[in-house]
PDB file of C-alpha atoms and ligand atoms in Angstrom:
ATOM      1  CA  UNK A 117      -9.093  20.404   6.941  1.00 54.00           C
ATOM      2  CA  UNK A 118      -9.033  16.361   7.548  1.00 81.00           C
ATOM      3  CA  UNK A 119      -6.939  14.432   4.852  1.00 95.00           C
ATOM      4  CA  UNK A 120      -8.849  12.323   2.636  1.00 98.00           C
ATOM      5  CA  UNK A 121      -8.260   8.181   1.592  1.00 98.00           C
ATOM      6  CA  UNK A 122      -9.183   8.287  -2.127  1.00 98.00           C
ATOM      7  CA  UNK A 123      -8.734   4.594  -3.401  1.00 98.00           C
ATOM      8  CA  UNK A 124      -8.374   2.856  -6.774  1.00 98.00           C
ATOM      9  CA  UNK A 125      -9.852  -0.366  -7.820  1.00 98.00           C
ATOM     10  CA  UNK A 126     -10.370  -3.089 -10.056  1.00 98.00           C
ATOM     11  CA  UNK A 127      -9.158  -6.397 -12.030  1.00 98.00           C
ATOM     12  CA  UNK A 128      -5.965  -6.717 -13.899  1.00 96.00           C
ATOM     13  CA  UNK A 129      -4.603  -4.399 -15.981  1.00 94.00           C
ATOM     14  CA  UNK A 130      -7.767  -1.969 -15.148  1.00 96.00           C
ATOM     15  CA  UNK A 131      -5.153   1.153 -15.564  1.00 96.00           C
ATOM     16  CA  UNK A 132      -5.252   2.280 -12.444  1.00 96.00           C
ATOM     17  CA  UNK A 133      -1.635   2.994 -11.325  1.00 94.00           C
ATOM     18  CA  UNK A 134      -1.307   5.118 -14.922  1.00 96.00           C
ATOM     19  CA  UNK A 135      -4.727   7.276 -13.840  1.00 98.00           C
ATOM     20  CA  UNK A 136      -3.740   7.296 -10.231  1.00 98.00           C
ATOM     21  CA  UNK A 137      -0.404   9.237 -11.499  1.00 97.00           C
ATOM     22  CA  UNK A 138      -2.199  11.631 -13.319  1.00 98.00           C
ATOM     23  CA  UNK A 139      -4.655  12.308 -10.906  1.00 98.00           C
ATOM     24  CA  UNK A 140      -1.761  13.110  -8.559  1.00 98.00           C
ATOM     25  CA  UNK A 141      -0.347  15.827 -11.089  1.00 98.00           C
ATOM     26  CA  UNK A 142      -4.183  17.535 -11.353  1.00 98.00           C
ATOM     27  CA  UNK A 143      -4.649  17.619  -7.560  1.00 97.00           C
ATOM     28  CA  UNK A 144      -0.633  18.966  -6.809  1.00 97.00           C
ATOM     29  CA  UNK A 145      -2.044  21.868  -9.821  1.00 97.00           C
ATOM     30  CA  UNK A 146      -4.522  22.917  -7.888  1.00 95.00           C
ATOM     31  CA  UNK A 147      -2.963  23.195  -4.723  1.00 95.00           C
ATOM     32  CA  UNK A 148      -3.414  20.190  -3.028  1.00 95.00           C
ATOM     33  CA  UNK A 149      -0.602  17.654  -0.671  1.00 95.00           C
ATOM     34  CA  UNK A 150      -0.743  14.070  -1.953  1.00 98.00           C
ATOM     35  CA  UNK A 151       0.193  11.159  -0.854  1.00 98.00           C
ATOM     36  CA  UNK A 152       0.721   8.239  -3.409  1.00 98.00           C
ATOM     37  CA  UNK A 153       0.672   4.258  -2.369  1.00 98.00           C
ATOM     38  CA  UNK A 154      -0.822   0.887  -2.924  1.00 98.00           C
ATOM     39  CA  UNK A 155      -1.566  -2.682  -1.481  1.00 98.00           C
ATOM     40  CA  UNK A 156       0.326  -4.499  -0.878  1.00 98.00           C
ATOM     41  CA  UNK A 157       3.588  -2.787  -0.783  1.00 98.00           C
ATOM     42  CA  UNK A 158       3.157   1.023   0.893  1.00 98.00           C
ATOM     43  CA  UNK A 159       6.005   0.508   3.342  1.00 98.00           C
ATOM     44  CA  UNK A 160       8.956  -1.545   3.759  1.00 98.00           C
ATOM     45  CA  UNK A 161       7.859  -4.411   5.519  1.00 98.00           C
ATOM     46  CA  UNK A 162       4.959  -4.497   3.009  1.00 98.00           C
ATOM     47  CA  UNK A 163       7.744  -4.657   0.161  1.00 98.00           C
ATOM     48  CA  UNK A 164       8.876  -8.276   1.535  1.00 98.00           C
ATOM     49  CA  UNK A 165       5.640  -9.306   1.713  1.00 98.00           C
ATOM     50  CA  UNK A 166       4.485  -8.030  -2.036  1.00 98.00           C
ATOM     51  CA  UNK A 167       7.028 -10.132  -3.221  1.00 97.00           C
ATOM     52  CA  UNK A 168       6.800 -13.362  -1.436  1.00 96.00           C
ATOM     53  CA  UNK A 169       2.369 -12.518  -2.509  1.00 97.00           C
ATOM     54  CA  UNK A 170       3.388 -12.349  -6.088  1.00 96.00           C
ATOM     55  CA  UNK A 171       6.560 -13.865  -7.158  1.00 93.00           C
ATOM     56  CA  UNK A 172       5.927 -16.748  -8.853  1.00 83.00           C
ATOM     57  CA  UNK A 173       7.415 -20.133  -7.498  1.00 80.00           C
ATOM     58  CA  UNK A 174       6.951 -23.335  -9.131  1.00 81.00           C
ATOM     59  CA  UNK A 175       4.810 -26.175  -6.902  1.00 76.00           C
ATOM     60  CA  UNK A 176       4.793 -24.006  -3.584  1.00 82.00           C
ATOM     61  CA  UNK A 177       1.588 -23.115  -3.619  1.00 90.00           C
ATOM     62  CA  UNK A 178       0.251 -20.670  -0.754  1.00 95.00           C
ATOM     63  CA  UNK A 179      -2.652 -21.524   1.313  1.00 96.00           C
ATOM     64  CA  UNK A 180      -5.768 -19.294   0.303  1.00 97.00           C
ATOM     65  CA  UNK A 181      -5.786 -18.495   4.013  1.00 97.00           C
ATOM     66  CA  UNK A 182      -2.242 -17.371   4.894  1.00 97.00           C
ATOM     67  CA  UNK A 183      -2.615 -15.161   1.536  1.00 98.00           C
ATOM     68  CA  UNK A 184      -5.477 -13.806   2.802  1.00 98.00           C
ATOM     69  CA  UNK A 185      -3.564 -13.137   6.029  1.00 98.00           C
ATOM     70  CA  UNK A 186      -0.287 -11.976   4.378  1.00 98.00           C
ATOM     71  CA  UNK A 187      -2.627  -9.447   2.997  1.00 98.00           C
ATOM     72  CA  UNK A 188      -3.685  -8.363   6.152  1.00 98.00           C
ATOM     73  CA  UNK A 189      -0.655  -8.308   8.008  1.00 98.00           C
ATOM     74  CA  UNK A 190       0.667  -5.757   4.525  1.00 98.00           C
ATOM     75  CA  UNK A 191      -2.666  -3.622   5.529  1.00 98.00           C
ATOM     76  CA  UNK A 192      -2.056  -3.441   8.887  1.00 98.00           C
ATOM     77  CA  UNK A 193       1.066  -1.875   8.566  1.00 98.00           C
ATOM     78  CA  UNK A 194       0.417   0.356   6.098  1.00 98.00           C
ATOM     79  CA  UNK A 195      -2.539   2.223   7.803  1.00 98.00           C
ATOM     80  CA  UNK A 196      -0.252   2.437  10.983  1.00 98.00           C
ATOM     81  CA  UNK A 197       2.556   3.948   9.459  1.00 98.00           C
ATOM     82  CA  UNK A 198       1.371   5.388   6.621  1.00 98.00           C
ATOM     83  CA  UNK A 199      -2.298   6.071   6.028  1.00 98.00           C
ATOM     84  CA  UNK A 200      -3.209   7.452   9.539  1.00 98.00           C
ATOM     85  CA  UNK A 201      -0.014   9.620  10.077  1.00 97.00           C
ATOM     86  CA  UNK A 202      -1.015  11.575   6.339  1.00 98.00           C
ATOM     87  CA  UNK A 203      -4.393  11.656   7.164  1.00 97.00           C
ATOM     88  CA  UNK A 204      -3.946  13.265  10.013  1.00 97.00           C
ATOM     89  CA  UNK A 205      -1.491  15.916   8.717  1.00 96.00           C
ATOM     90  CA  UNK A 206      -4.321  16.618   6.342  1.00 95.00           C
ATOM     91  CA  UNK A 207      -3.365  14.970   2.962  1.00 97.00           C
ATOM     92  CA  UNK A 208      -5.099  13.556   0.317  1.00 97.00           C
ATOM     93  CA  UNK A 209      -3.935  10.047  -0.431  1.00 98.00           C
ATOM     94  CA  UNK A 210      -4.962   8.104  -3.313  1.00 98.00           C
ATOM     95  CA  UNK A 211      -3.840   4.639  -2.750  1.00 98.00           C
ATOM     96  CA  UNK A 212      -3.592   1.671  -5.307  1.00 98.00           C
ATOM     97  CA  UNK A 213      -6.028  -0.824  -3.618  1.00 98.00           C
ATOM     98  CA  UNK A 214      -7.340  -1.435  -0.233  1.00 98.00           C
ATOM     99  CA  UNK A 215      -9.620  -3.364   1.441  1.00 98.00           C
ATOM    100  CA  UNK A 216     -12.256  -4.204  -1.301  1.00 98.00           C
ATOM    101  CA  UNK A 217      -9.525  -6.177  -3.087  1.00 98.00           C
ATOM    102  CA  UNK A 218      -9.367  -8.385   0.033  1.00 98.00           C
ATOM    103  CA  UNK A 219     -13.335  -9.189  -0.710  1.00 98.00           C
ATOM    104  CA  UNK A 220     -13.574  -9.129  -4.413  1.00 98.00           C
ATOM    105  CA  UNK A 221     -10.009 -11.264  -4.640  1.00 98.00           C
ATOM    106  CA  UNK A 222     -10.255 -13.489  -1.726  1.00 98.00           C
ATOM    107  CA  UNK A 223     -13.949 -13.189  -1.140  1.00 98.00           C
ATOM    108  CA  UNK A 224     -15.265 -13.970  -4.259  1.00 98.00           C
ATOM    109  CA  UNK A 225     -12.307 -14.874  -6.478  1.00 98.00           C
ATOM    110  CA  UNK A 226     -11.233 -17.657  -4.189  1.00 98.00           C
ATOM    111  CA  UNK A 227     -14.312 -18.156  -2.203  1.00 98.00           C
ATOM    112  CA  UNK A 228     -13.330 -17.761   1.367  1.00 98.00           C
ATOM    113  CA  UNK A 229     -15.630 -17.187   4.091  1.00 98.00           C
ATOM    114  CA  UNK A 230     -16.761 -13.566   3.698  1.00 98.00           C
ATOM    115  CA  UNK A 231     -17.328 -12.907   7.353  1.00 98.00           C
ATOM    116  CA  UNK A 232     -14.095 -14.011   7.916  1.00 97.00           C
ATOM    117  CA  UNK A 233     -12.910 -11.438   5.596  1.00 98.00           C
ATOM    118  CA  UNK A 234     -14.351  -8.572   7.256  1.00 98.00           C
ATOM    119  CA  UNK A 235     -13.407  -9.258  10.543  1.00 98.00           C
ATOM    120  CA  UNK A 236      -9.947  -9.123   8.956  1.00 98.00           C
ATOM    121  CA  UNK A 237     -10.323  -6.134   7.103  1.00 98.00           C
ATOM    122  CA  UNK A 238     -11.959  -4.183  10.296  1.00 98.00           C
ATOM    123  CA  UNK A 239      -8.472  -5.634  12.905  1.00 98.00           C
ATOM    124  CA  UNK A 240      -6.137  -4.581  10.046  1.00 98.00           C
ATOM    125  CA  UNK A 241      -7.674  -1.118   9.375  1.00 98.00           C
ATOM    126  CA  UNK A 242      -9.169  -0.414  12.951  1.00 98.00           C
ATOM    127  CA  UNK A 243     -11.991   0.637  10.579  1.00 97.00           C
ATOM    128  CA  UNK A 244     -10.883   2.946   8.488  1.00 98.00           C
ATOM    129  CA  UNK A 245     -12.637   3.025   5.179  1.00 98.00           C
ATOM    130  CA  UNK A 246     -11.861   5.151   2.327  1.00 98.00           C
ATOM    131  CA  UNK A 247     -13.284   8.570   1.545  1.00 98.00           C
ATOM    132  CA  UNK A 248     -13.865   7.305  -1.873  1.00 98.00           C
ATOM    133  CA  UNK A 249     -13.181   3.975  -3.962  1.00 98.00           C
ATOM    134  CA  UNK A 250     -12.755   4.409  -7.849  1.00 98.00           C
ATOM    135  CA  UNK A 251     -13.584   1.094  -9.500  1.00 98.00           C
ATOM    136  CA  UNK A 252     -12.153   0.863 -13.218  1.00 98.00           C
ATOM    137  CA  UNK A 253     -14.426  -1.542 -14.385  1.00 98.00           C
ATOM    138  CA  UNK A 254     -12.858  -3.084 -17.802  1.00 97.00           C
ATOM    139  CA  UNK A 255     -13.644  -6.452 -19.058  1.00 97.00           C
ATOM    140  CA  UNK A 256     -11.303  -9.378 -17.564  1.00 97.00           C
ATOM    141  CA  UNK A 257      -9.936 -10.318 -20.822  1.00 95.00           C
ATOM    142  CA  UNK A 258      -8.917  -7.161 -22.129  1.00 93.00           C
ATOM    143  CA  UNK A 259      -6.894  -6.060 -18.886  1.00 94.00           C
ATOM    144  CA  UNK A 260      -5.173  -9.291 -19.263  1.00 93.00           C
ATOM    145  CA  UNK A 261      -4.151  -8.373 -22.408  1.00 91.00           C
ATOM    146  CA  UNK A 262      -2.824  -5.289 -21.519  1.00 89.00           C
ATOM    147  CA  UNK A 263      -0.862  -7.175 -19.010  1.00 88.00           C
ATOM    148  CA  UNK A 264       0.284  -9.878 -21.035  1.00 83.00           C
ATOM    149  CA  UNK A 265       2.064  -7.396 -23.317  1.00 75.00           C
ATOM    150  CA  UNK A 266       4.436  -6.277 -19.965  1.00 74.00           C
ATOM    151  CA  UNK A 267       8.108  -6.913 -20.383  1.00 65.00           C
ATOM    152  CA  UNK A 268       8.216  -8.722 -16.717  1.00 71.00           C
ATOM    153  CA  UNK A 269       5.276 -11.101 -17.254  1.00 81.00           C
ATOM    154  CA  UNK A 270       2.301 -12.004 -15.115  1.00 89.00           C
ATOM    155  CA  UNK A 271       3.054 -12.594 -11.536  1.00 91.00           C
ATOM    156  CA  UNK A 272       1.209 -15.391  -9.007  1.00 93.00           C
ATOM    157  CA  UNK A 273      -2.445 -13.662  -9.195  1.00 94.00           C
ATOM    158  CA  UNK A 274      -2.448 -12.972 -12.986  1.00 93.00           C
ATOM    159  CA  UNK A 275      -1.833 -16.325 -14.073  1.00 91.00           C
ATOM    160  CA  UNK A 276      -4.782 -17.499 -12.395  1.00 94.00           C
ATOM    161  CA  UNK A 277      -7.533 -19.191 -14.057  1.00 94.00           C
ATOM    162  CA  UNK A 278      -9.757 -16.637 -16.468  1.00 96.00           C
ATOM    163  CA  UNK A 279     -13.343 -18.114 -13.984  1.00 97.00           C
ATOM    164  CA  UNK A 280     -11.078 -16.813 -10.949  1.00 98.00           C
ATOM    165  CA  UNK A 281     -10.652 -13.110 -12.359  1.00 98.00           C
ATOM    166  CA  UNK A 282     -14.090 -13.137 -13.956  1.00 98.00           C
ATOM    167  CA  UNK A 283     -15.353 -13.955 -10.367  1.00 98.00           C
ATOM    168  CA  UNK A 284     -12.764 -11.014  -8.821  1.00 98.00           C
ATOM    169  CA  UNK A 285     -14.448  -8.713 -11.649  1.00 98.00           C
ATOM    170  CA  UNK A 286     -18.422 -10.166 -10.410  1.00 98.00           C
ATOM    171  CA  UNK A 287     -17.365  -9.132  -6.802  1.00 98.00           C
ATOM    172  CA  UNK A 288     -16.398  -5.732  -8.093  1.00 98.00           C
ATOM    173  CA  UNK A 289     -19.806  -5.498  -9.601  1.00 98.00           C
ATOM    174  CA  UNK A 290     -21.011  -6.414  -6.325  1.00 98.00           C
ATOM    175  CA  UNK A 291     -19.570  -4.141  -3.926  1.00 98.00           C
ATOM    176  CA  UNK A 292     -20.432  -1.318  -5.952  1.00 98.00           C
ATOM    177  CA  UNK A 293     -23.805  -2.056  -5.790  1.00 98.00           C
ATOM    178  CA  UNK A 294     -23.775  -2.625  -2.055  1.00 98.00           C
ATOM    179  CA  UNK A 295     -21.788   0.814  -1.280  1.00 97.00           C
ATOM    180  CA  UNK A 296     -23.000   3.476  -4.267  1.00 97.00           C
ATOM    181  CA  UNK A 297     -21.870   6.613  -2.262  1.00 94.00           C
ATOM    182  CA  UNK A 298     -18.396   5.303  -1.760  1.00 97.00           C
ATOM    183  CA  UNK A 299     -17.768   3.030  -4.405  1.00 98.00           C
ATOM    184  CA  UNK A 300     -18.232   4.668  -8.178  1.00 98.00           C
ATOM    185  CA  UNK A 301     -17.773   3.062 -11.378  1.00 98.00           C
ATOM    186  CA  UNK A 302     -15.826   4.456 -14.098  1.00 98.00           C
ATOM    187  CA  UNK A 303     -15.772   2.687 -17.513  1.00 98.00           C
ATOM    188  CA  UNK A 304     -11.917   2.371 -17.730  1.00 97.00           C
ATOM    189  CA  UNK A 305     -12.551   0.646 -21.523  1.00 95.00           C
ATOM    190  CA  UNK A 306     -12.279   4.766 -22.746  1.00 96.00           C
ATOM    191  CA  UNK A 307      -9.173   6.015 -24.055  1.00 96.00           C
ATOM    192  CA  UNK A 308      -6.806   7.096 -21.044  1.00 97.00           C
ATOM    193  CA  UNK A 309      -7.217  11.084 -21.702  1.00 97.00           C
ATOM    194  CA  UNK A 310     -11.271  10.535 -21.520  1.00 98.00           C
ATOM    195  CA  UNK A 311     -11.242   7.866 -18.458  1.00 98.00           C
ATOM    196  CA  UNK A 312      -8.825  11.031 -16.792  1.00 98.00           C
ATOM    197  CA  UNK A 313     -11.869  13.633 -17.442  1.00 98.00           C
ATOM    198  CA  UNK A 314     -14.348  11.239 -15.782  1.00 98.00           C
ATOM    199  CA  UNK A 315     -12.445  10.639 -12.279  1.00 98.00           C
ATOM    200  CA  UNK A 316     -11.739  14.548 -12.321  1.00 98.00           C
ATOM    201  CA  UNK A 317     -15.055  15.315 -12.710  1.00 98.00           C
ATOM    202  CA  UNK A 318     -15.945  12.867  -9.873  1.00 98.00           C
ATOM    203  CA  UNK A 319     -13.269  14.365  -7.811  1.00 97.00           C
ATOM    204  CA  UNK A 320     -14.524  18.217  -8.582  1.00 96.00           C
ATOM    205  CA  UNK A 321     -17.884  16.822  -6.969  1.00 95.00           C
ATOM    206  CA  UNK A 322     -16.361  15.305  -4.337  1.00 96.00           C
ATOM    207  CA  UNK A 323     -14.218  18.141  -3.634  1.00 94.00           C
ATOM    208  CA  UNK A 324     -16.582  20.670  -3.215  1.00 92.00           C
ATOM    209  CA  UNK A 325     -18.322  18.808  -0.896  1.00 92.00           C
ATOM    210  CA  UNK A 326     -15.309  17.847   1.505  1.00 90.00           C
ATOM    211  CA  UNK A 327     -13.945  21.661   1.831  1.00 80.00           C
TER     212      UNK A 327
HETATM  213  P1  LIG B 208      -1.155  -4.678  -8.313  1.00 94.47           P
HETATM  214  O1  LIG B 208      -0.785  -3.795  -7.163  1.00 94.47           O
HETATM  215  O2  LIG B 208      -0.128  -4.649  -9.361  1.00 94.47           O
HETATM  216  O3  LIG B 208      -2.522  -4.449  -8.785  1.00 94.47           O
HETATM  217  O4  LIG B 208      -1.051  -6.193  -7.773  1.00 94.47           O
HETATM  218  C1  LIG B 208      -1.528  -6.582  -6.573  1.00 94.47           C
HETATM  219  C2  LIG B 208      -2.126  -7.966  -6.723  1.00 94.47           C
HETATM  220  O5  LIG B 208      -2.548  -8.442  -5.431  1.00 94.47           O
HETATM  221  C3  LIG B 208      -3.344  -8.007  -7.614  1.00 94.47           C
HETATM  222  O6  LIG B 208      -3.336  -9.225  -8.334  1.00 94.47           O
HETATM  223  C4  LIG B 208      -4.499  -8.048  -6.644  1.00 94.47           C
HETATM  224  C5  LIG B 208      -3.917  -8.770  -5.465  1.00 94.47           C
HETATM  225  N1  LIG B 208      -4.540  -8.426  -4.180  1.00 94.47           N
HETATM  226  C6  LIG B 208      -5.305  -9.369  -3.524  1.00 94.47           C
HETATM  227  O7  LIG B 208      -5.506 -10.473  -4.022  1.00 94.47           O
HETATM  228  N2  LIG B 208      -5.840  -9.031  -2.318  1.00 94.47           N
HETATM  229  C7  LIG B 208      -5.620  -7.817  -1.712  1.00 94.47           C
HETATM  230  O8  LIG B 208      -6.115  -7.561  -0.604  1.00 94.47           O
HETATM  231  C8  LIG B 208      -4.806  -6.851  -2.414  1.00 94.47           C
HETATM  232  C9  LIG B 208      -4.548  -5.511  -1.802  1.00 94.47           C
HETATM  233  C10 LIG B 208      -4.300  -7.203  -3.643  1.00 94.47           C
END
């Protein structure tokens, strides 16, 4: 049996890395080898560039387009050493963002050039798309809330503008109406235990379908 991408999505403080985690503990119950990661920052090299994408430094601004390409170059490594060597050894991975963050972030929430943003995605994947792309769609303001309450603060991309994340959140919206079979909404604005049911009943369907 082929190993499976399963991705997670969505604006700030969505609550995706908490579901991702407990998805991992349902799947390892029933048998299954995962894999957990995330964008950017799945491998070591993409640990340097995580930081220098979302430290915050005073009046050194970075380009929209070498964050766009520091993106990239974080994606491109990742699939290489770590998404196409699991996949191939069979195992599910769910990984914290992918390439639809690229096109709802930079796309739409700073406006660059969309075809220019594919072509990216496509060299720094060779193409390889997830299985299945979770989008926790939860209004803008209230996932910055959760965030704001974090001991460490928000980093470079959360202390953008509220219009920039509201546009990131419209691009969501978007893509999930351009892709329905791999992109699927899931109101992450229920409590944790019920948003939990919803992507395990997803994944049940899915599931029986991929074995
Ligand atoms: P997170 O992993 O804590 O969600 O933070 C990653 C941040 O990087 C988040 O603000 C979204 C942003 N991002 C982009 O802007 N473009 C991308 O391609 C990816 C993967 C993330």
């Amino acid at each position: 049996m082929g190993g499976k991408l399963i991705v997670f999505e969505g604006v700030e403080g969505c609550g995706k890395t908490s579901q991702m985690q407990l998805c991992c503990q349902w799947l390892q119950s029933l048998g299954i080898s995962v894999v957990v990661t995330r964008e950017p920052g799945g491998t070591e090299l993409g640990l340097h560039l995580r930081h220098l994408l979302l430290e915050k430094v005073e009046n050194k601004p970075i380009a929209e387009v070498t964050e766009l390409l520091l993106y990239a170059a974080d994606r491109s490594q990742h699939v290489e050493q770590e998404l196409k060597p699991n996949l191939a050894q069979g195992k599910y991975i769910l990984c914290d963002r992918y390439t639809d963050s690229t096109t709802a972030y930079q796309g739409y929430g700073r406006g660059l050039n969309m075809s220019l943003i594919n072509q990216l995605n496509y060299i720094a994947t060779g193409g390889l798309e997830s299985d299945l792309t979770i989008w926790l769609d939860v209004d803008v303001e209230v996932g910055l809330a959760r965030k704001k309450g974090d001991e460490a603060g928000l980093d470079r991309i959360e202390q953008e503008a509220i219009a920039f994340h509201r546009r990131v959140q419209q691009g969501y919206a978007q893509l999930a109406a351009s892709y329905p079979s791999r992109i699927v909404r899931v109101d992450g604005s229920l409590s944790q235990e019920s948003v939990q049911q919803v992507i395990q009943g997803i994944l049940c369907d899915r599931l029986s379908s991929w074995r």
